[in-house]
Coordinates of C-alpha atoms (C1' of nucleotides) in Angstrom, one line a residue:
Chain O
M1 CA -8.4 45.0 76.6
A2 CA -9.8 41.7 75.7
L3 CA -8.8 39.7 72.7
R4 CA -11.5 38.0 70.7
V5 CA -10.7 35.5 68.0
Y6 CA -12.9 33.8 65.4
N7 CA -12.9 30.1 66.0
T8 CA -13.6 28.0 62.9
F9 CA -14.8 25.3 65.2
T10 CA -17.6 27.2 66.7
G11 CA -18.1 29.7 63.8
E12 CA -18.0 32.6 66.3
K13 CA -15.8 35.2 67.7
E14 CA -14.8 34.1 71.2
L15 CA -12.9 35.7 74.1
F16 CA -9.4 34.4 74.0
V17 CA -8.7 32.6 77.3
P18 CA -5.4 30.7 77.2
L19 CA -4.9 27.3 78.8
T20 CA -2.2 28.8 81.1
P21 CA -2.7 32.4 82.1
G22 CA -0.1 34.6 80.5
K23 CA 1.0 32.0 78.0
A24 CA -0.1 31.1 74.6
G25 CA 0.7 28.1 72.5
M26 CA 0.3 28.3 68.8
Y27 CA 0.9 25.8 66.0
V28 CA 0.7 26.8 62.4
C29 CA 0.9 24.4 59.5
G30 CA 3.9 25.5 57.5
V31 CA 4.7 24.2 54.0
T32 CA 5.4 21.0 52.3
V33 CA 8.8 21.8 50.8
Y34 CA 8.7 20.7 47.2
D35 CA 8.6 24.0 45.3
Y36 CA 8.9 27.8 45.7
C37 CA 6.3 29.5 47.8
H38 CA 3.5 31.4 46.2
I39 CA 1.7 34.5 47.5
G40 CA -0.9 32.3 49.2
H41 CA 2.0 31.1 51.4
A42 CA 3.0 34.8 51.8
R43 CA -0.5 35.6 53.1
A44 CA -0.6 32.8 55.6
G45 CA 2.9 33.7 56.7
V46 CA 2.2 37.3 57.2
V47 CA -1.2 36.7 58.8
F48 CA 0.2 34.4 61.5
D49 CA 3.2 36.6 61.9
I50 CA 1.1 39.5 63.0
I51 CA -1.0 37.2 65.2
F52 CA 2.3 36.0 66.8
R53 CA 3.5 39.6 67.2
Y54 CA 0.2 40.9 68.6
L55 CA -0.1 38.1 71.1
K56 CA 3.4 39.1 72.4
Y57 CA 2.4 42.7 72.3
A58 CA -0.7 41.9 74.3
G59 CA 1.7 40.5 77.0
Y60 CA 1.5 36.8 76.4
D61 CA 4.5 34.5 76.6
V62 CA 4.0 32.9 73.2
T63 CA 5.4 29.6 72.0
Y64 CA 4.9 29.6 68.2
V65 CA 5.6 26.4 66.3
R66 CA 5.6 26.3 62.5
N67 CA 6.6 23.1 60.9
Y68 CA 8.3 22.0 57.7
T69 CA 6.8 18.9 56.2
D70 CA 9.9 17.5 54.6
I71 CA 8.7 14.1 53.6
D72 CA 5.7 13.6 51.3
D73 CA 4.7 12.1 48.0
K74 CA 5.2 15.4 46.2
I75 CA 8.8 15.8 47.4
I76 CA 9.5 12.2 46.3
N77 CA 8.0 12.9 42.9
R78 CA 10.0 16.0 42.5
A79 CA 13.2 14.2 43.5
N80 CA 12.5 11.4 41.0
Q81 CA 11.9 14.0 38.2
E82 CA 15.3 15.6 38.9
G83 CA 17.0 12.3 39.5
T84 CA 18.0 13.3 43.0
D85 CA 17.0 12.3 46.6
Y86 CA 14.2 13.7 48.6
R87 CA 16.6 15.4 51.1
T88 CA 18.2 17.5 48.4
I89 CA 14.7 18.7 47.3
A90 CA 13.5 19.3 50.9
D91 CA 16.6 21.2 51.9
R92 CA 16.6 23.4 48.8
Y93 CA 13.0 24.5 49.4
I94 CA 13.4 24.9 53.1
A95 CA 16.2 27.4 52.3
A96 CA 14.0 29.1 49.7
F97 CA 11.1 29.3 52.2
D98 CA 13.3 30.8 54.9
E99 CA 14.7 33.4 52.4
D100 CA 11.2 34.4 51.2
M101 CA 9.8 34.7 54.6
A102 CA 12.7 36.7 55.8
R103 CA 12.3 39.1 52.9
L104 CA 8.6 39.5 53.9
G105 CA 9.8 40.5 57.3
L106 CA 8.4 37.6 59.2
E107 CA 9.7 37.0 62.7
K108 CA 11.2 33.6 63.3
P109 CA 8.8 31.3 65.1
T110 CA 9.9 29.9 68.5
I111 CA 10.4 26.5 67.0
E112 CA 10.5 25.3 63.4
P113 CA 10.5 21.5 63.5
K114 CA 10.9 19.2 60.6
A115 CA 8.7 16.1 60.2
T116 CA 11.7 13.8 59.6
D117 CA 13.2 14.8 63.0
H118 CA 10.0 13.4 64.6
I119 CA 9.6 10.0 63.2
G120 CA 9.8 8.5 66.7
G121 CA 7.0 10.6 67.9
I122 CA 5.0 9.8 64.8
I123 CA 5.4 6.0 65.3
S124 CA 4.5 6.3 68.9
I125 CA 1.2 8.0 68.2
I126 CA 0.4 5.4 65.5
E127 CA 1.1 2.6 68.0
T128 CA -1.3 4.2 70.5
L129 CA -4.0 4.6 67.8
I130 CA -3.6 1.0 66.9
A131 CA -3.8 -0.1 70.5
K132 CA -7.0 2.0 71.0
G133 CA -8.6 0.5 67.9
H134 CA -8.5 3.7 65.9
A135 CA -6.0 2.4 63.3
Y136 CA -5.3 -0.8 61.6
V137 CA -2.4 -2.3 59.7
S138 CA -3.0 -3.3 56.1
A139 CA -0.3 -4.8 53.8
G140 CA 2.5 -2.7 55.2
D141 CA 0.4 0.5 55.5
V142 CA -1.4 1.8 58.5
Y143 CA -4.7 3.5 58.2
Y144 CA -6.9 5.5 60.4
A145 CA -10.4 4.0 60.8
V146 CA -12.6 7.2 60.6
E147 CA -15.7 5.3 61.7
T148 CA -14.1 4.7 65.1
F149 CA -14.0 8.4 65.8
P150 CA -17.5 9.7 66.3
D151 CA -16.4 13.4 66.2
Y152 CA -14.8 13.0 62.7
L153 CA -15.6 16.0 60.5
K154 CA -16.7 18.1 63.5
L155 CA -14.5 21.0 62.4
S156 CA -15.7 21.2 58.9
G157 CA -19.3 20.5 59.9
R158 CA -19.9 17.6 57.5
N159 CA -20.8 14.0 57.9
L160 CA -19.4 10.9 56.3
E161 CA -22.4 10.0 54.2
E162 CA -22.4 13.4 52.5
M163 CA -18.7 13.3 51.9
Q164 CA -18.9 10.0 50.1
A165 CA -21.8 11.1 47.9
G166 CA -19.9 13.8 46.1
A167 CA -16.3 12.5 46.7
R168 CA -14.4 10.5 44.2
V169 CA -12.5 8.5 46.8
E170 CA -11.2 5.2 45.6
V171 CA -12.1 2.3 47.6
G172 CA -8.7 0.8 47.7
D173 CA -8.7 -2.8 48.7
K174 CA -6.3 -1.8 51.5
K175 CA -8.8 0.4 53.2
R176 CA -11.8 -0.7 55.2
H177 CA -13.7 2.6 54.6
P178 CA -13.1 4.8 51.6
M179 CA -12.5 7.8 53.9
D180 CA -9.8 6.1 55.9
F181 CA -6.5 7.9 55.5
A182 CA -2.9 6.7 55.7
L183 CA -0.9 7.2 58.9
W184 CA 2.1 5.2 57.6
K185 CA 3.0 4.1 54.1
G186 CA 5.1 1.2 53.3
S187 CA 8.0 2.3 51.1
K188 CA 8.4 1.2 47.6
P189 CA 11.9 0.4 46.2
G190 CA 14.0 3.5 45.9
E191 CA 11.9 5.6 48.2
P192 CA 13.1 7.0 51.5
W193 CA 12.2 4.9 54.5
W194 CA 12.4 4.6 58.3
Q195 CA 12.1 1.5 60.3
S196 CA 8.8 0.9 62.1
P197 CA 6.9 -1.9 63.7
W198 CA 5.0 -2.3 60.4
G199 CA 8.0 -2.5 58.3
D200 CA 10.1 0.1 56.5
G201 CA 8.1 3.1 55.4
R202 CA 7.3 6.7 55.9
P203 CA 4.6 8.8 57.6
G204 CA 1.5 9.8 55.8
W205 CA 0.5 13.5 55.5
H206 CA -1.3 14.8 58.7
I207 CA 0.3 12.7 61.3
E208 CA 3.5 14.8 61.5
C209 CA 1.5 17.8 62.7
S210 CA -0.1 15.8 65.5
A211 CA 3.3 14.5 66.6
M212 CA 5.1 17.9 66.4
S213 CA 2.4 19.9 68.1
M214 CA 2.2 17.4 71.0
E215 CA 6.0 17.4 71.3
F216 CA 6.3 21.2 71.7
L217 CA 2.9 22.3 72.9
G218 CA 1.4 19.4 74.7
K219 CA -1.8 17.3 74.1
T220 CA -4.0 20.4 74.4
F221 CA -3.0 23.8 73.2
D222 CA -4.4 27.2 72.5
I223 CA -4.2 28.1 68.8
H224 CA -3.9 26.1 65.7
G225 CA -3.7 28.0 62.4
G226 CA -3.4 27.5 58.7
G227 CA -5.0 28.3 55.4
K228 CA -8.7 27.8 55.0
D229 CA -8.0 24.9 52.6
L230 CA -6.5 22.9 55.4
V231 CA -9.8 22.6 57.3
F232 CA -10.6 19.5 55.4
P233 CA -8.9 17.1 55.3
H234 CA -5.7 18.1 57.1
H235 CA -7.0 19.6 60.3
E236 CA -9.9 17.3 60.5
N237 CA -7.5 14.4 60.4
E238 CA -5.2 16.0 62.9
I239 CA -8.1 16.1 65.3
A240 CA -9.0 12.5 64.7
Q241 CA -5.3 11.5 65.3
S242 CA -4.6 13.6 68.4
E243 CA -7.9 13.3 70.1
G244 CA -8.1 9.6 69.2
A245 CA -4.7 9.0 70.7
N246 CA -4.8 11.3 73.7
G247 CA -8.4 11.2 74.6
C248 CA -8.6 14.9 75.3
Q249 CA -9.3 18.2 73.5
F250 CA -6.6 18.9 70.9
V251 CA -7.0 22.6 70.1
R252 CA -9.0 25.4 71.8
Y253 CA -9.1 27.9 68.9
W254 CA -8.9 27.1 65.2
L255 CA -7.8 30.1 63.1
H256 CA -7.9 30.0 59.3
N257 CA -6.8 32.6 56.8
G258 CA -8.7 33.3 53.6
F259 CA -7.4 32.7 50.1
V260 CA -5.6 34.9 47.7
N261 CA -7.6 35.2 44.5
I262 CA -6.6 36.0 41.0
N263 CA -9.4 37.7 39.1
A264 CA -11.8 36.7 41.8
E265 CA -10.8 33.0 41.4
K266 CA -8.9 31.0 43.9
M267 CA -5.2 30.9 43.2
S268 CA -3.8 27.4 43.5
K269 CA -1.1 25.1 42.2
S270 CA -3.7 22.8 40.6
L271 CA -5.3 25.7 38.7
G272 CA -1.8 26.9 37.6
N273 CA -2.8 30.6 38.2
F274 CA -0.2 31.3 40.9
F275 CA 2.6 33.7 41.4
T276 CA 5.6 32.9 43.4
I277 CA 6.7 35.3 46.1
R278 CA 10.0 35.8 44.4
E279 CA 8.3 36.8 41.1
V280 CA 6.1 39.3 42.9
L281 CA 9.1 40.8 44.8
K282 CA 10.9 41.5 41.6
K283 CA 8.2 44.1 40.9
Y284 CA 7.0 45.1 44.3
D285 CA 8.7 46.1 47.6
P286 CA 8.2 43.4 50.2
E287 CA 6.6 45.8 52.6
T288 CA 4.1 46.8 49.9
L289 CA 3.1 43.2 49.6
R290 CA 2.8 42.9 53.4
F291 CA 0.8 46.1 53.5
F292 CA -1.5 44.8 50.8
I293 CA -2.1 41.6 52.8
L294 CA -2.9 43.6 55.9
S295 CA -5.3 45.9 54.1
A296 CA -8.0 43.3 54.2
H297 CA -9.2 41.2 57.1
Y298 CA -7.3 37.9 57.3
R299 CA -10.4 35.7 56.9
S300 CA -11.7 37.5 53.8
P301 CA -10.5 36.6 50.3
I302 CA -8.1 39.2 48.7
D303 CA -7.8 39.8 45.0
F304 CA -4.3 39.9 43.8
S305 CA -3.8 42.3 40.9
D306 CA -1.4 45.0 39.8
Q307 CA -4.0 47.7 40.4
N308 CA -4.5 46.5 44.0
L309 CA -0.7 46.3 44.6
D310 CA -0.2 49.7 43.1
E311 CA -2.9 51.1 45.4
A312 CA -1.2 49.5 48.4
Q313 CA 2.0 51.0 47.4
S314 CA 0.4 54.5 47.1
G315 CA -1.0 54.1 50.6
L316 CA 2.2 53.0 52.1
E317 CA 4.1 55.8 50.4
R318 CA 1.7 58.2 52.0
I319 CA 2.5 57.0 55.4
Y320 CA 6.2 56.8 54.7
A321 CA 6.2 60.3 53.3
C322 CA 4.6 61.6 56.5
L323 CA 7.2 59.7 58.6
A324 CA 10.0 61.2 56.5
A325 CA 8.6 64.6 57.1
L326 CA 8.4 64.0 60.8
D327 CA 12.0 62.7 60.8
D328 CA 13.1 65.8 58.9
V329 CA 11.7 68.1 61.6
L330 CA 12.9 66.0 64.5
S331 CA 16.4 65.6 63.1
T332 CA 16.9 69.3 62.8
H333 CA 15.2 70.1 66.1
P334 CA 15.8 67.3 68.6
P335 CA 13.0 67.4 71.2
L336 CA 14.3 68.4 74.6
S337 CA 11.7 66.8 76.8
E338 CA 8.9 64.3 76.9
M339 CA 5.5 65.4 76.0
T340 CA 4.4 68.2 78.3
E341 CA 1.0 69.5 79.1
A342 CA -0.9 71.3 76.4
D343 CA 0.3 74.8 76.0
N344 CA -2.0 76.9 73.8
L345 CA -1.9 74.5 70.8
S346 CA -3.8 75.5 67.7
P347 CA -7.0 73.6 66.9
V348 CA -4.9 71.5 64.4
G349 CA -2.3 70.9 67.1
Q350 CA -5.0 69.9 69.5
E351 CA -6.5 67.5 66.9
L352 CA -3.1 65.8 66.5
Q353 CA -2.7 65.6 70.2
E354 CA -6.1 64.0 70.5
K355 CA -5.2 61.5 67.8
A356 CA -2.0 60.7 69.6
H357 CA -3.8 60.2 72.9
Q358 CA -6.4 57.8 71.4
F359 CA -3.9 56.0 69.1
I360 CA -2.9 53.0 71.2
S361 CA -6.4 52.3 72.6
R362 CA -7.9 52.5 69.1
F363 CA -5.1 50.4 67.6
V364 CA -5.5 47.8 70.4
E365 CA -9.3 47.8 70.0
S366 CA -8.9 47.0 66.3
M367 CA -6.4 44.2 66.8
D368 CA -8.3 42.8 69.8
D369 CA -11.3 42.3 67.4
D370 CA -10.0 39.2 65.7
F371 CA -6.8 40.9 64.5
N372 CA -8.5 43.5 62.4
A373 CA -5.4 45.0 60.8
A374 CA -7.3 46.7 58.1
Q375 CA -9.1 48.7 60.7
A376 CA -5.9 49.4 62.5
L377 CA -4.4 50.8 59.4
G378 CA -7.4 53.2 59.3
V379 CA -6.2 54.6 62.7
L380 CA -2.7 55.1 61.2
F381 CA -4.0 57.0 58.2
E382 CA -6.1 59.3 60.3
T383 CA -3.1 60.1 62.4
V384 CA -1.1 60.7 59.2
R385 CA -3.6 63.3 58.0
A386 CA -3.6 65.0 61.4
A387 CA 0.2 65.1 61.4
N388 CA 0.4 66.4 57.8
R389 CA -2.0 69.2 58.7
F390 CA 0.0 70.1 61.7
L391 CA 3.3 70.1 59.8
A392 CA 1.8 72.3 57.1
E393 CA 0.7 75.0 59.5
M394 CA 3.7 74.7 61.9
K395 CA 5.8 77.8 61.8
D396 CA 8.4 77.3 64.4
A397 CA 9.0 74.4 66.6
T398 CA 8.4 74.9 70.3
P399 CA 9.6 72.2 72.8
H400 CA 6.0 71.2 73.2
T401 CA 5.2 70.8 69.5
L402 CA 8.4 68.8 69.0
A403 CA 7.6 66.6 71.9
L404 CA 4.2 66.0 70.3
L405 CA 5.8 65.1 67.0
A406 CA 8.2 62.8 68.6
T407 CA 5.3 61.0 70.4
V408 CA 3.5 60.6 67.1
R409 CA 6.6 59.3 65.4
Q410 CA 7.0 56.8 68.3
L411 CA 3.4 55.6 67.9
F412 CA 4.3 54.5 64.3
V413 CA 7.3 52.7 65.6
E414 CA 5.2 50.9 68.1
S415 CA 2.3 50.0 65.8
G416 CA 4.7 49.2 63.1
S417 CA 6.5 46.7 65.2
V418 CA 3.2 44.8 65.6
L419 CA 2.3 45.0 61.9
G420 CA 5.8 44.4 60.7
L421 CA 5.8 47.8 58.9
F422 CA 8.1 50.8 58.9
T423 CA 11.2 48.8 59.5
T424 CA 13.2 50.9 57.1
A425 CA 14.2 54.5 57.6
P426 CA 11.4 56.4 55.7
A427 CA 13.8 58.5 53.5
L428 CA 15.6 55.3 52.6
W429 CA 12.4 53.4 51.8
L430 CA 11.1 56.2 49.6
E431 CA 14.4 56.3 47.8
G432 CA 14.2 52.6 47.3
I433 CA 10.8 52.8 45.7
K434 CA 12.1 55.5 43.4
S435 CA 15.1 53.7 42.3
A436 CA 13.1 50.5 41.7
K437 CA 10.9 52.4 39.4
A438 CA 13.9 54.0 37.7
G439 CA 15.1 50.5 36.8
Q440 CA 12.1 50.1 34.5
I441 CA 12.7 53.1 32.3
E442 CA 14.4 53.4 29.0
I443 CA 16.1 56.7 29.2
A444 CA 19.5 57.1 30.9
P445 CA 19.6 59.2 34.1
E446 CA 22.4 61.3 32.6
E447 CA 20.2 62.2 29.7
I448 CA 17.5 63.2 32.1
E449 CA 19.8 65.4 34.1
R450 CA 21.1 67.1 30.9
L451 CA 17.5 67.9 29.8
I452 CA 16.7 69.2 33.3
E453 CA 19.6 71.6 33.0
E454 CA 18.6 72.7 29.6
R455 CA 15.1 73.3 30.9
A456 CA 16.4 75.3 33.8
A457 CA 18.3 77.5 31.5
A458 CA 15.3 78.0 29.3
R459 CA 13.1 78.9 32.2
A460 CA 15.7 81.3 33.6
A461 CA 15.5 83.0 30.2
K462 CA 11.7 83.0 30.5
N463 CA 11.6 80.7 27.5
F464 CA 8.7 78.7 29.0
K465 CA 7.7 77.2 25.7
R466 CA 11.0 75.3 25.5
G467 CA 10.9 74.5 29.1
D468 CA 7.4 72.9 28.9
E469 CA 8.4 71.1 25.8
I470 CA 11.2 69.3 27.6
R471 CA 8.8 68.6 30.5
D472 CA 6.3 67.0 28.1
L473 CA 9.0 65.1 26.3
L474 CA 10.2 63.5 29.5
L475 CA 6.7 62.9 30.7
A476 CA 6.0 60.9 27.5
Q477 CA 8.8 58.6 28.6
G478 CA 7.4 58.2 32.0
I479 CA 9.6 60.8 33.7
Q480 CA 7.9 63.1 36.1
L481 CA 9.7 66.3 36.9
L482 CA 9.4 67.6 40.4
D483 CA 10.0 71.3 40.7
S484 CA 10.8 72.8 44.1
A485 CA 12.5 75.7 45.7
Q486 CA 15.6 73.6 45.9
G487 CA 15.6 72.9 42.2
T488 CA 14.2 70.1 40.0
T489 CA 14.3 66.4 40.7
W490 CA 12.6 63.6 38.8
D491 CA 10.6 60.6 39.5
V492 CA 9.2 57.7 37.5
K493 CA 5.5 58.0 37.0
Chain C
rG1 C1' -26.2 17.5 44.8
rG2 C1' -24.5 18.5 50.2
rC3 C1' -22.3 22.2 53.4
rG4 C1' -20.5 27.1 54.1
rC5 C1' -19.2 32.3 52.9
rG6 C1' -19.9 36.8 50.4
rU7 C1' -22.6 41.2 47.8
rU8 C1' -20.7 48.5 51.1
rA9 C1' -20.0 54.7 46.7
rU10 C1' -15.8 54.9 40.4
rC11 C1' -12.3 51.0 42.5
rC12 C1' -10.1 48.6 47.0
rA13 C1' -11.8 48.0 52.0
rA14 C1' -13.5 48.4 57.6
rG15 C1' -18.0 48.5 60.3
rA16 C1' -22.6 44.6 62.4
rG17 C1' -29.2 48.2 65.4
rG18 C1' -29.0 55.2 66.4
rC19 C1' -22.1 57.5 66.7
rU20 C1' -17.0 61.2 60.3
rA21 C1' -13.7 54.2 59.2
rG22 C1' -9.7 54.4 55.9
rG23 C1' -7.0 54.2 51.1
rA24 C1' -6.8 55.1 45.6
rG25 C1' -9.5 58.2 42.2
rC26 C1' -12.7 62.5 40.7
rC27 C1' -13.4 67.5 41.8
rG28 C1' -12.0 72.2 44.5
rG29 C1' -7.9 74.9 47.2
rU30 C1' -2.6 76.0 48.7
rC31 C1' 2.0 76.1 45.9
rU32 C1' 3.7 77.3 40.7
rG33 C1' 5.4 81.5 35.1
rC34 C1' 1.8 77.5 33.8
rA35 C1' 1.7 72.6 35.4
rA36 C1' 3.2 68.2 37.9
rA37 C1' 4.4 66.3 42.7
rA38 C1' 3.2 67.1 47.7
rC39 C1' -0.3 68.8 51.3
rC40 C1' -5.3 70.3 52.7
rG41 C1' -10.6 70.1 51.7
rU42 C1' -14.7 67.7 49.5
rU43 C1' -18.1 64.1 47.3
rA44 C1' -20.7 59.6 47.4
rA45 C1' -22.6 53.4 49.5
rC46 C1' -24.8 49.6 51.8
rG47 C1' -27.5 43.3 45.8
rU48 C1' -33.3 42.8 45.3
rC49 C1' -38.0 42.2 47.8
rG50 C1' -40.5 41.6 52.3
rG51 C1' -40.5 41.4 57.9
rU52 C1' -38.9 42.8 63.2
rU53 C1' -38.0 47.7 65.6
rC54 C1' -39.3 54.3 67.6
rG55 C1' -35.0 53.5 64.4
rA56 C1' -31.8 48.4 59.9
rA57 C1' -25.6 48.1 55.7
rU58 C1' -26.2 46.0 60.6
rC59 C1' -31.3 41.3 63.1
rC60 C1' -35.0 37.6 60.5
rG61 C1' -37.0 35.4 55.8
rA62 C1' -37.1 34.8 50.6
rC63 C1' -34.8 35.7 45.9
rA64 C1' -30.8 37.0 42.6
rC65 C1' -25.7 37.0 41.6
rG66 C1' -20.6 35.6 42.9
rC67 C1' -17.2 32.4 45.5
rG68 C1' -15.2 28.4 48.4
rC69 C1' -15.0 23.3 50.4
rC70 C1' -16.6 18.2 49.4
rU71 C1' -9.5 15.7 45.4
rC72 C1' -3.2 17.6 46.6
rC73 C1' -3.4 22.9 48.2
rA74 C1' -1.7 28.6 52.5

RNA sequence: GGCGCGUUAUCCAAGAGGCUAGGAGCCGGUCUGCAAAACCGUUAACGUCGGUUCGAAUCCGACACGCGCCUCCA
């Protein structure tokens, strides 16, 4: 068992060797809290959630820090628009973020610091950078002098000349070099401010992450994550700040998740083609959204569309239906013992036993390979098929077959705890999906029930023509009748 | 323009030199009065052209197409 992770810095998968054996320090850029989160945030949240969970599962003592950037131009702009103060805006969207992430089933990080609680640390790093000649004061602002840091742009693999050629960076008279970036911004009247050696002001974007990561994880730590779009400039600037101030390596492994696309184009605030998490969750179950995110590798782009979400839901339903069937058998015949040795199992039973035996090692192998959740889901589906086959042919439950089924059920609990799936009782989840769909139909459930009764009567009288008529009538309204030995139920197509 | 990534069957999506990925769908079967649902089975692919190799989706090169970053972004 050896975890390998793709490091943006080297562009290769590397063996994960933590700084301190048995421990892992991870910092992930959270959000700037000025608006509701979109599904791009959902992806980043879910991706690093399973990375956090898997590191713990693999036995590491993980310290996971995810920040809130609660002071920034955008927050101030928003506050001005609404005629309120920045704190009101920040607190509102912190609460909204927490709510959205909780609905997506994210575990709480170890620490969730706020930038404004770390102004002291921020000032202290800036002072060090000035003392070391990496930063300079200019008319109440402080800027980082990128030319003093030879490794600048080493993460994104660019160079300063190239950047300037295509960039439309304004050569402000306050900056010495157009690529210099603000560490501290003097406050204008009416803006929030903190006291500093350079006058009243507020931190620039980037410096808060250097300060908070150092505070909780030290000068050097294992994993730093975030969306691909943060590679430049955010993470590049963090490196310049932290390594410039501390004179040692900042981060050992840089992990970046891919984008969410809409119609094969990047979704973003600036393009205006984004969906908020809460919009999406009105239509889709949170676990469906999570399952959709996990169905592709975290570094690949994923295309968000109704069709893809519908497919994700079908796939998840398949697993849940199998789990419900397992629960059904196990609740009526509680297993007496742990799994015993194979006693004349059928070939189908042997296949299931085989799948159960290999399950964890195959799951771990997938996750060890740069958190390949999509491949891990393949392992789950193969097990579902084997279990369904077994259930279909199982006549009576022997202690051994029950123990086998209980083992299989437990494997889904275990893998589900890493993937953040199957947290709901299967029967309940399936019921939830059904009633969510029922909310979208026109016809009243009482009317459906009445027609079902009428159809049952017609069928009892062998009047199949009338019976089929009713069936077609309901189908035209999106109501699918499900006949079974126990009677007729219905579902929304 | 610079840098980087991708192209896998009808669609989504893993895999990265020889080993059944998987899901949705199609089709076939079981069930059913007939269907549907469910379950089972089954099908098919590696952008194009060259090269390396006993063997290439997989490695190398060229080309085509698509995308991303270079400006706030997860």
